[in-house]
C-alpha atoms as a PDB file:
ATOM      1  CA  UNK A   1       0.000   0.000   0.000  1.00  0.00           C
ATOM      2  CA  UNK A   2       1.346   3.416  -0.976  1.00  0.00           C
ATOM      3  CA  UNK A   3       1.446   6.035   1.767  1.00  0.00           C
ATOM      4  CA  UNK A   4      -0.034   9.535   1.551  1.00  0.00           C
ATOM      5  CA  UNK A   5       1.692  12.925   1.492  1.00  0.00           C
ATOM      6  CA  UNK A   6      -0.037  15.397   3.814  1.00  0.00           C
ATOM      7  CA  UNK A   7       0.578  19.103   3.162  1.00  0.00           C
ATOM      8  CA  UNK A   8       0.178  20.645   6.616  1.00  0.00           C
ATOM      9  CA  UNK A   9      -0.226  24.400   7.051  1.00  0.00           C
ATOM     10  CA  UNK A  10       1.470  25.715  10.196  1.00  0.00           C
ATOM     11  CA  UNK A  11       1.103  29.073  12.011  1.00  0.00           C
ATOM     12  CA  UNK A  12       2.771  32.171  10.538  1.00  0.00           C
ATOM     13  CA  UNK A  13       3.242  33.635  14.004  1.00  0.00           C
ATOM     14  CA  UNK A  14       0.520  32.870  16.506  1.00  0.00           C
ATOM     15  CA  UNK A  15       0.700  29.216  17.580  1.00  0.00           C
ATOM     16  CA  UNK A  16      -3.013  29.219  18.420  1.00  0.00           C
ATOM     17  CA  UNK A  17      -3.718  29.275  14.675  1.00  0.00           C
ATOM     18  CA  UNK A  18      -2.625  25.618  14.374  1.00  0.00           C
ATOM     19  CA  UNK A  19      -5.663  23.504  13.507  1.00  0.00           C
ATOM     20  CA  UNK A  20      -6.561  20.369  15.531  1.00  0.00           C
ATOM     21  CA  UNK A  21      -6.555  18.368  12.280  1.00  0.00           C
ATOM     22  CA  UNK A  22      -2.947  19.339  11.539  1.00  0.00           C
ATOM     23  CA  UNK A  23      -1.888  18.474  15.111  1.00  0.00           C
ATOM     24  CA  UNK A  24      -3.504  15.033  14.836  1.00  0.00           C
ATOM     25  CA  UNK A  25      -1.972  14.402  11.408  1.00  0.00           C
ATOM     26  CA  UNK A  26       1.526  15.366  12.574  1.00  0.00           C
ATOM     27  CA  UNK A  27       1.180  13.016  15.546  1.00  0.00           C
ATOM     28  CA  UNK A  28      -0.077  10.104  13.437  1.00  0.00           C
ATOM     29  CA  UNK A  29       2.320  10.447  10.481  1.00  0.00           C
ATOM     30  CA  UNK A  30       5.300   8.099  10.168  1.00  0.00           C
ATOM     31  CA  UNK A  31       7.584  11.031   9.443  1.00  0.00           C
ATOM     32  CA  UNK A  32       7.535  14.834   9.154  1.00  0.00           C
ATOM     33  CA  UNK A  33       9.485  16.513   6.346  1.00  0.00           C
ATOM     34  CA  UNK A  34      10.371  19.985   7.646  1.00  0.00           C
ATOM     35  CA  UNK A  35      12.014  22.954   5.955  1.00  0.00           C
ATOM     36  CA  UNK A  36      14.164  23.656   9.030  1.00  0.00           C
ATOM     37  CA  UNK A  37      14.108  20.965  11.717  1.00  0.00           C
ATOM     38  CA  UNK A  38      15.686  23.343  14.262  1.00  0.00           C
ATOM     39  CA  UNK A  39      12.837  25.765  13.820  1.00  0.00           C
ATOM     40  CA  UNK A  40      10.086  23.134  13.595  1.00  0.00           C
ATOM     41  CA  UNK A  41      11.114  21.341  16.802  1.00  0.00           C
ATOM     42  CA  UNK A  42       9.832  24.338  18.788  1.00  0.00           C
ATOM     43  CA  UNK A  43       6.416  23.976  17.166  1.00  0.00           C
ATOM     44  CA  UNK A  44       6.325  20.214  17.662  1.00  0.00           C
ATOM     45  CA  UNK A  45       7.373  20.496  21.311  1.00  0.00           C
ATOM     46  CA  UNK A  46       4.616  23.047  21.957  1.00  0.00           C
ATOM     47  CA  UNK A  47       1.996  20.527  20.774  1.00  0.00           C
ATOM     48  CA  UNK A  48       3.788  17.509  22.278  1.00  0.00           C
ATOM     49  CA  UNK A  49       4.372  15.939  18.851  1.00  0.00           C
ATOM     50  CA  UNK A  50       7.091  13.242  18.932  1.00  0.00           C
ATOM     51  CA  UNK A  51       7.048  12.125  15.287  1.00  0.00           C
ATOM     52  CA  UNK A  52      10.546  11.807  13.759  1.00  0.00           C
ATOM     53  CA  UNK A  53      11.624  14.570  11.374  1.00  0.00           C
ATOM     54  CA  UNK A  54      13.737  14.807   8.237  1.00  0.00           C
ATOM     55  CA  UNK A  55      14.903  17.984   6.510  1.00  0.00           C
ATOM     56  CA  UNK A  56      13.424  19.032   3.186  1.00  0.00           C
ATOM     57  CA  UNK A  57      14.486  22.470   1.953  1.00  0.00           C
ATOM     58  CA  UNK A  58      15.527  24.581  -1.037  1.00  0.00           C
ATOM     59  CA  UNK A  59      19.001  23.060  -1.304  1.00  0.00           C
ATOM     60  CA  UNK A  60      18.019  19.365  -1.260  1.00  0.00           C
ATOM     61  CA  UNK A  61      14.505  19.589  -2.747  1.00  0.00           C
ATOM     62  CA  UNK A  62      15.191  17.431  -5.814  1.00  0.00           C
ATOM     63  CA  UNK A  63      17.231  14.521  -4.458  1.00  0.00           C
ATOM     64  CA  UNK A  64      15.369  14.473  -1.114  1.00  0.00           C
ATOM     65  CA  UNK A  65      12.028  14.422  -2.937  1.00  0.00           C
ATOM     66  CA  UNK A  66      13.091  11.149  -4.584  1.00  0.00           C
ATOM     67  CA  UNK A  67      13.993   9.702  -1.181  1.00  0.00           C
ATOM     68  CA  UNK A  68      10.652  10.772   0.315  1.00  0.00           C
ATOM     69  CA  UNK A  69       8.821   9.200  -2.623  1.00  0.00           C
ATOM     70  CA  UNK A  70      10.684   5.976  -1.882  1.00  0.00           C
ATOM     71  CA  UNK A  71       9.379   6.029   1.688  1.00  0.00           C
ATOM     72  CA  UNK A  72       5.853   6.759   0.454  1.00  0.00           C
ATOM     73  CA  UNK A  73       6.062   3.767  -1.893  1.00  0.00           C
ATOM     74  CA  UNK A  74       6.952   1.659   1.161  1.00  0.00           C
ATOM     75  CA  UNK A  75       3.609   2.646   2.688  1.00  0.00           C
ATOM     76  CA  UNK A  76       4.800   5.398   5.037  1.00  0.00           C
ATOM     77  CA  UNK A  77       2.561   8.445   5.569  1.00  0.00           C
ATOM     78  CA  UNK A  78       4.589  11.663   5.468  1.00  0.00           C
ATOM     79  CA  UNK A  79       3.560  15.151   6.585  1.00  0.00           C
ATOM     80  CA  UNK A  80       5.229  18.112   4.895  1.00  0.00           C
ATOM     81  CA  UNK A  81       5.587  21.391   6.805  1.00  0.00           C
ATOM     82  CA  UNK A  82       7.293  24.666   5.998  1.00  0.00           C
ATOM     83  CA  UNK A  83       8.810  27.137   8.478  1.00  0.00           C
ATOM     84  CA  UNK A  84       5.528  29.046   8.511  1.00  0.00           C
ATOM     85  CA  UNK A  85       2.357  28.906   6.443  1.00  0.00           C
ATOM     86  CA  UNK A  86       1.210  26.558   3.701  1.00  0.00           C
ATOM     87  CA  UNK A  87       3.676  24.171   2.000  1.00  0.00           C
ATOM     88  CA  UNK A  88       4.319  24.672  -1.742  1.00  0.00           C
ATOM     89  CA  UNK A  89       3.389  28.383  -1.628  1.00  0.00           C
ATOM     90  CA  UNK A  90       6.678  30.169  -2.406  1.00  0.00           C
ATOM     91  CA  UNK A  91       8.229  27.031  -0.977  1.00  0.00           C
ATOM     92  CA  UNK A  92      10.287  24.005  -2.200  1.00  0.00           C
ATOM     93  CA  UNK A  93       7.311  21.768  -1.406  1.00  0.00           C
ATOM     94  CA  UNK A  94       6.013  22.448  -4.918  1.00  0.00           C
ATOM     95  CA  UNK A  95       8.769  20.172  -6.287  1.00  0.00           C
ATOM     96  CA  UNK A  96       7.764  17.292  -4.017  1.00  0.00           C
ATOM     97  CA  UNK A  97       4.085  17.715  -4.890  1.00  0.00           C
ATOM     98  CA  UNK A  98       4.832  17.616  -8.632  1.00  0.00           C
ATOM     99  CA  UNK A  99       6.978  14.492  -8.269  1.00  0.00           C
ATOM    100  CA  UNK A 100       4.341  12.743  -6.140  1.00  0.00           C
ATOM    101  CA  UNK A 101       1.674  13.434  -8.749  1.00  0.00           C
ATOM    102  CA  UNK A 102       3.941  12.003 -11.449  1.00  0.00           C
ATOM    103  CA  UNK A 103       4.516   8.912  -9.299  1.00  0.00           C
ATOM    104  CA  UNK A 104       0.781   8.436  -8.642  1.00  0.00           C
ATOM    105  CA  UNK A 105       1.143   8.988  -4.889  1.00  0.00           C
ATOM    106  CA  UNK A 106      -1.953  10.248  -3.002  1.00  0.00           C
ATOM    107  CA  UNK A 107      -1.677  13.826  -1.719  1.00  0.00           C
ATOM    108  CA  UNK A 108      -3.992  15.828   0.496  1.00  0.00           C
ATOM    109  CA  UNK A 109      -3.713  19.404   1.736  1.00  0.00           C
ATOM    110  CA  UNK A 110      -4.719  20.443   5.245  1.00  0.00           C
ATOM    111  CA  UNK A 111      -5.649  24.125   4.971  1.00  0.00           C
ATOM    112  CA  UNK A 112      -4.548  26.757   7.423  1.00  0.00           C
ATOM    113  CA  UNK A 113      -2.421  29.897   7.557  1.00  0.00           C
ATOM    114  CA  UNK A 114      -1.024  31.574   4.461  1.00  0.00           C
ATOM    115  CA  UNK A 115       0.679  34.980   4.784  1.00  0.00           C
ATOM    116  CA  UNK A 116      -0.299  36.219   1.321  1.00  0.00           C
ATOM    117  CA  UNK A 117      -4.028  35.631   1.880  1.00  0.00           C
ATOM    118  CA  UNK A 118      -3.911  37.050   5.410  1.00  0.00           C
ATOM    119  CA  UNK A 119      -2.269  40.237   4.091  1.00  0.00           C
ATOM    120  CA  UNK A 120      -4.695  40.526   1.173  1.00  0.00           C
ATOM    121  CA  UNK A 121      -7.702  40.437   3.494  1.00  0.00           C
ATOM    122  CA  UNK A 122      -6.150  43.209   5.615  1.00  0.00           C
ATOM    123  CA  UNK A 123      -5.000  45.418   2.742  1.00  0.00           C
ATOM    124  CA  UNK A 124      -8.176  47.270   1.842  1.00  0.00           C
ATOM    125  CA  UNK A 125      -7.309  46.735  -1.834  1.00  0.00           C
ATOM    126  CA  UNK A 126      -9.471  44.815  -4.348  1.00  0.00           C
ATOM    127  CA  UNK A 127      -9.384  41.115  -3.474  1.00  0.00           C
ATOM    128  CA  UNK A 128     -11.604  39.601  -6.181  1.00  0.00           C
ATOM    129  CA  UNK A 129      -8.694  39.360  -8.629  1.00  0.00           C
ATOM    130  CA  UNK A 130      -5.099  39.130  -7.475  1.00  0.00           C
ATOM    131  CA  UNK A 131      -1.744  37.658  -8.437  1.00  0.00           C
ATOM    132  CA  UNK A 132       0.909  36.299  -6.098  1.00  0.00           C
ATOM    133  CA  UNK A 133       4.510  36.991  -7.073  1.00  0.00           C
ATOM    134  CA  UNK A 134       6.267  35.928  -3.852  1.00  0.00           C
ATOM    135  CA  UNK A 135       9.878  37.141  -3.592  1.00  0.00           C
ATOM    136  CA  UNK A 136      11.199  38.995  -6.632  1.00  0.00           C
ATOM    137  CA  UNK A 137      14.107  37.102  -8.236  1.00  0.00           C
ATOM    138  CA  UNK A 138      17.643  38.088  -7.233  1.00  0.00           C
ATOM    139  CA  UNK A 139      18.960  37.869 -10.803  1.00  0.00           C
ATOM    140  CA  UNK A 140      18.987  41.426 -12.213  1.00  0.00           C
ATOM    141  CA  UNK A 141      17.817  40.533 -15.708  1.00  0.00           C
ATOM    142  CA  UNK A 142      14.986  38.290 -14.495  1.00  0.00           C
ATOM    143  CA  UNK A 143      14.008  40.835 -11.847  1.00  0.00           C
ATOM    144  CA  UNK A 144      13.750  43.616 -14.447  1.00  0.00           C
ATOM    145  CA  UNK A 145      11.634  41.376 -16.686  1.00  0.00           C
ATOM    146  CA  UNK A 146       9.210  40.578 -13.841  1.00  0.00           C
ATOM    147  CA  UNK A 147       8.905  44.264 -12.890  1.00  0.00           C
ATOM    148  CA  UNK A 148       8.073  45.130 -16.506  1.00  0.00           C
ATOM    149  CA  UNK A 149       5.317  42.497 -16.466  1.00  0.00           C
ATOM    150  CA  UNK A 150       3.927  43.838 -13.177  1.00  0.00           C
ATOM    151  CA  UNK A 151       3.841  47.343 -14.654  1.00  0.00           C
ATOM    152  CA  UNK A 152       0.867  46.258 -16.784  1.00  0.00           C
ATOM    153  CA  UNK A 153      -0.788  43.953 -14.238  1.00  0.00           C
ATOM    154  CA  UNK A 154      -4.400  44.997 -13.590  1.00  0.00           C
ATOM    155  CA  UNK A 155      -4.906  42.628 -10.650  1.00  0.00           C
ATOM    156  CA  UNK A 156      -3.865  43.348  -7.061  1.00  0.00           C
ATOM    157  CA  UNK A 157      -0.250  42.197  -6.645  1.00  0.00           C
ATOM    158  CA  UNK A 158       1.143  40.399  -3.584  1.00  0.00           C
ATOM    159  CA  UNK A 159       4.889  40.316  -2.879  1.00  0.00           C
ATOM    160  CA  UNK A 160       7.054  39.013  -0.048  1.00  0.00           C
ATOM    161  CA  UNK A 161      10.147  40.875   1.126  1.00  0.00           C
ATOM    162  CA  UNK A 162      12.793  40.586   3.827  1.00  0.00           C
ATOM    163  CA  UNK A 163      13.501  43.675   5.961  1.00  0.00           C
ATOM    164  CA  UNK A 164      17.059  44.154   4.681  1.00  0.00           C
ATOM    165  CA  UNK A 165      15.849  44.318   1.062  1.00  0.00           C
ATOM    166  CA  UNK A 166      12.678  46.367   1.591  1.00  0.00           C
ATOM    167  CA  UNK A 167      14.089  49.843   0.857  1.00  0.00           C
ATOM    168  CA  UNK A 168      15.637  48.716  -2.421  1.00  0.00           C
ATOM    169  CA  UNK A 169      12.470  46.909  -3.521  1.00  0.00           C
ATOM    170  CA  UNK A 170      10.234  49.904  -2.744  1.00  0.00           C
ATOM    171  CA  UNK A 171      12.545  52.120  -4.800  1.00  0.00           C
ATOM    172  CA  UNK A 172      12.480  49.715  -7.751  1.00  0.00           C
ATOM    173  CA  UNK A 173       8.698  49.377  -7.633  1.00  0.00           C
ATOM    174  CA  UNK A 174       8.260  53.153  -7.537  1.00  0.00           C
ATOM    175  CA  UNK A 175      10.659  53.698 -10.424  1.00  0.00           C
ATOM    176  CA  UNK A 176       9.175  51.001 -12.652  1.00  0.00           C
ATOM    177  CA  UNK A 177       5.458  51.054 -11.773  1.00  0.00           C
ATOM    178  CA  UNK A 178       5.034  54.672 -10.717  1.00  0.00           C
ATOM    179  CA  UNK A 179       3.269  55.744  -7.559  1.00  0.00           C
ATOM    180  CA  UNK A 180       0.582  53.255  -6.534  1.00  0.00           C
ATOM    181  CA  UNK A 181      -1.417  52.464  -3.435  1.00  0.00           C
ATOM    182  CA  UNK A 182       0.293  49.795  -1.352  1.00  0.00           C
ATOM    183  CA  UNK A 183      -0.368  48.165   2.012  1.00  0.00           C
ATOM    184  CA  UNK A 184       2.664  46.908   3.900  1.00  0.00           C
ATOM    185  CA  UNK A 185       1.919  44.116   6.380  1.00  0.00           C
ATOM    186  CA  UNK A 186       4.546  42.921   8.838  1.00  0.00           C
ATOM    187  CA  UNK A 187       4.715  40.459  11.729  1.00  0.00           C
ATOM    188  CA  UNK A 188       1.311  39.048  10.770  1.00  0.00           C
ATOM    189  CA  UNK A 189      -0.606  37.358  13.624  1.00  0.00           C
ATOM    190  CA  UNK A 190       2.215  38.263  16.051  1.00  0.00           C
ATOM    191  CA  UNK A 191       2.256  40.711  18.966  1.00  0.00           C
ATOM    192  CA  UNK A 192       3.604  43.607  16.892  1.00  0.00           C
ATOM    193  CA  UNK A 193       1.478  43.021  13.785  1.00  0.00           C
ATOM    194  CA  UNK A 194       1.390  46.191  11.648  1.00  0.00           C
ATOM    195  CA  UNK A 195      -0.809  47.055   8.680  1.00  0.00           C
ATOM    196  CA  UNK A 196       0.407  50.210   6.907  1.00  0.00           C
ATOM    197  CA  UNK A 197      -1.808  51.439   4.017  1.00  0.00           C
ATOM    198  CA  UNK A 198       0.064  54.108   2.047  1.00  0.00           C
ATOM    199  CA  UNK A 199       1.573  54.736  -1.402  1.00  0.00           C
ATOM    200  CA  UNK A 200       4.877  53.571  -2.850  1.00  0.00           C
ATOM    201  CA  UNK A 201       6.280  57.102  -2.762  1.00  0.00           C
ATOM    202  CA  UNK A 202       5.295  57.700   0.866  1.00  0.00           C
ATOM    203  CA  UNK A 203       6.498  54.232   1.900  1.00  0.00           C
ATOM    204  CA  UNK A 204       9.905  54.839   0.290  1.00  0.00           C
ATOM    205  CA  UNK A 205      10.180  58.155   2.154  1.00  0.00           C
ATOM    206  CA  UNK A 206       9.069  56.602   5.452  1.00  0.00           C
ATOM    207  CA  UNK A 207      11.689  53.872   5.343  1.00  0.00           C
ATOM    208  CA  UNK A 208      14.470  56.343   4.615  1.00  0.00           C
ATOM    209  CA  UNK A 209      13.991  57.489   8.208  1.00  0.00           C
ATOM    210  CA  UNK A 210      12.721  54.241   9.770  1.00  0.00           C
ATOM    211  CA  UNK A 211      14.556  50.934   9.691  1.00  0.00           C
ATOM    212  CA  UNK A 212      12.388  48.022   8.429  1.00  0.00           C
ATOM    213  CA  UNK A 213      11.825  45.256  10.980  1.00  0.00           C
ATOM    214  CA  UNK A 214      10.212  41.842  10.541  1.00  0.00           C
ATOM    215  CA  UNK A 215       9.097  39.977   7.433  1.00  0.00           C
ATOM    216  CA  UNK A 216       6.929  41.985   5.043  1.00  0.00           C
ATOM    217  CA  UNK A 217       4.044  41.241   2.717  1.00  0.00           C
ATOM    218  CA  UNK A 218       3.388  44.017   0.188  1.00  0.00           C
ATOM    219  CA  UNK A 219      -0.095  44.235  -1.296  1.00  0.00           C
ATOM    220  CA  UNK A 220       0.098  46.517  -4.297  1.00  0.00           C
ATOM    221  CA  UNK A 221      -2.601  48.144  -6.409  1.00  0.00           C
ATOM    222  CA  UNK A 222      -2.763  46.967 -10.021  1.00  0.00           C
ATOM    223  CA  UNK A 223      -2.930  49.447 -12.887  1.00  0.00           C
ATOM    224  CA  UNK A 224      -6.488  50.439 -13.824  1.00  0.00           C
ATOM    225  CA  UNK A 225      -7.771  49.270 -17.186  1.00  0.00           C
ATOM    226  CA  UNK A 226      -8.293  52.914 -18.166  1.00  0.00           C
ATOM    227  CA  UNK A 227      -4.668  53.805 -17.394  1.00  0.00           C
ATOM    228  CA  UNK A 228      -3.464  50.697 -19.201  1.00  0.00           C
ATOM    229  CA  UNK A 229      -5.490  51.647 -22.291  1.00  0.00           C
ATOM    230  CA  UNK A 230      -4.015  55.167 -22.198  1.00  0.00           C
ATOM    231  CA  UNK A 231      -0.508  53.752 -21.914  1.00  0.00           C
ATOM    232  CA  UNK A 232      -1.027  51.435 -24.876  1.00  0.00           C
ATOM    233  CA  UNK A 233      -2.603  54.257 -26.867  1.00  0.00           C
ATOM    234  CA  UNK A 234       0.459  56.410 -26.189  1.00  0.00           C
ATOM    235  CA  UNK A 235       2.716  53.634 -27.507  1.00  0.00           C
ATOM    236  CA  UNK A 236       0.684  53.330 -30.702  1.00  0.00           C
ATOM    237  CA  UNK A 237       0.730  57.097 -31.252  1.00  0.00           C
ATOM    238  CA  UNK A 238       4.524  56.978 -31.500  1.00  0.00           C
ATOM    239  CA  UNK A 239       4.000  55.222 -34.843  1.00  0.00           C
ATOM    240  CA  UNK A 240       2.808  56.951 -38.000  1.00  0.00           C
ATOM    241  CA  UNK A 241      -0.545  55.747 -39.344  1.00  0.00           C
ATOM    242  CA  UNK A 242       1.275  53.922 -42.159  1.00  0.00           C
ATOM    243  CA  UNK A 243       3.569  52.135 -39.680  1.00  0.00           C
ATOM    244  CA  UNK A 244       0.586  51.250 -37.482  1.00  0.00           C
ATOM    245  CA  UNK A 245      -1.287  49.815 -40.461  1.00  0.00           C
ATOM    246  CA  UNK A 246       1.785  47.827 -41.447  1.00  0.00           C
ATOM    247  CA  UNK A 247       1.835  46.087 -38.051  1.00  0.00           C
ATOM    248  CA  UNK A 248      -1.540  44.478 -38.796  1.00  0.00           C
ATOM    249  CA  UNK A 249      -1.099  43.977 -42.533  1.00  0.00           C
ATOM    250  CA  UNK A 250       2.115  42.022 -41.902  1.00  0.00           C
ATOM    251  CA  UNK A 251       0.003  39.704 -39.729  1.00  0.00           C
ATOM    252  CA  UNK A 252      -2.258  39.011 -42.714  1.00  0.00           C
ATOM    253  CA  UNK A 253      -5.106  41.287 -41.563  1.00  0.00           C
ATOM    254  CA  UNK A 254      -7.151  42.706 -44.466  1.00  0.00           C
ATOM    255  CA  UNK A 255      -6.823  46.462 -45.015  1.00  0.00           C
ATOM    256  CA  UNK A 256     -10.372  47.361 -43.902  1.00  0.00           C
ATOM    257  CA  UNK A 257     -10.025  45.352 -40.693  1.00  0.00           C
ATOM    258  CA  UNK A 258      -6.545  46.805 -40.116  1.00  0.00           C
ATOM    259  CA  UNK A 259      -8.001  50.320 -40.349  1.00  0.00           C
ATOM    260  CA  UNK A 260     -10.653  49.397 -37.780  1.00  0.00           C
ATOM    261  CA  UNK A 261      -8.004  48.039 -35.415  1.00  0.00           C
ATOM    262  CA  UNK A 262      -5.796  51.122 -35.849  1.00  0.00           C
ATOM    263  CA  UNK A 263      -8.745  53.385 -35.092  1.00  0.00           C
ATOM    264  CA  UNK A 264      -9.542  51.392 -31.943  1.00  0.00           C
ATOM    265  CA  UNK A 265      -5.896  51.421 -30.798  1.00  0.00           C
ATOM    266  CA  UNK A 266      -5.572  55.192 -31.205  1.00  0.00           C
ATOM    267  CA  UNK A 267      -9.018  56.132 -29.878  1.00  0.00           C
ATOM    268  CA  UNK A 268     -10.095  57.778 -33.133  1.00  0.00           C
ATOM    269  CA  UNK A 269     -12.687  57.042 -35.819  1.00  0.00           C
ATOM    270  CA  UNK A 270     -12.090  54.825 -38.831  1.00  0.00           C
ATOM    271  CA  UNK A 271     -12.841  57.850 -41.011  1.00  0.00           C
ATOM    272  CA  UNK A 272      -9.970  59.773 -39.391  1.00  0.00           C
ATOM    273  CA  UNK A 273      -7.633  56.875 -40.121  1.00  0.00           C
ATOM    274  CA  UNK A 274      -8.773  56.826 -43.753  1.00  0.00           C
ATOM    275  CA  UNK A 275      -8.302  60.571 -44.171  1.00  0.00           C
ATOM    276  CA  UNK A 276      -4.919  60.484 -42.447  1.00  0.00           C
ATOM    277  CA  UNK A 277      -3.697  57.753 -44.776  1.00  0.00           C
ATOM    278  CA  UNK A 278      -4.857  59.739 -47.830  1.00  0.00           C
ATOM    279  CA  UNK A 279      -2.862  62.743 -46.660  1.00  0.00           C
END
């Protein structure tokens, strides 16, 4: 009989947020795979959980996943926990989950805390549509590419950031995205929980004088569809009408339809496009 992988959400600060179901599962599992066993032992001791642990983290996620799958094939039930929050969310657990699915191993997720959702509900920003970016990549080229994508994102954006990188990240966001509403959440569910609704410009100024402390979740306003349309219109207007028409005609669009598209892109009538082309 193949064992089951249990994805167990753990508290992001307040230990009272641990669910009874997760406690029972951690006690009954054959083994717990933990991101940092030194950190997790405090949690397990608090709930009197004596299940043996093994480390599963960013630097062994591939080879250790294969070992864990071997144990699961032997019939062992394994619980996966991260340092805080839900496994596989901005976490190496996603690799193990993917490999288990490929191997046909049963997986179940025990819901609980997740910092990005907690911050979103506190932000005061639109929550119906949102995207989660996690930590921005360290690689400069990749980071720039992601920021350019976020510049045109209409959904509410959620980012994670460490205190020692916060000032730099706020400056980059302001420079690339322009001033936007942002809510900075820190120390969520803990004694010194702070929710700071402001703008990118004001936040950058604030942290010039105040040293960031604690782990941050940034909930950032997406660009409005109206502003996005204006931005795109401005890009099209840099082209002459002939160049704009050529963009569509090179795609095989018939001339009449190309004129309609050009008119729509530039916010003018089809007649104006026609007259402009004649001139």
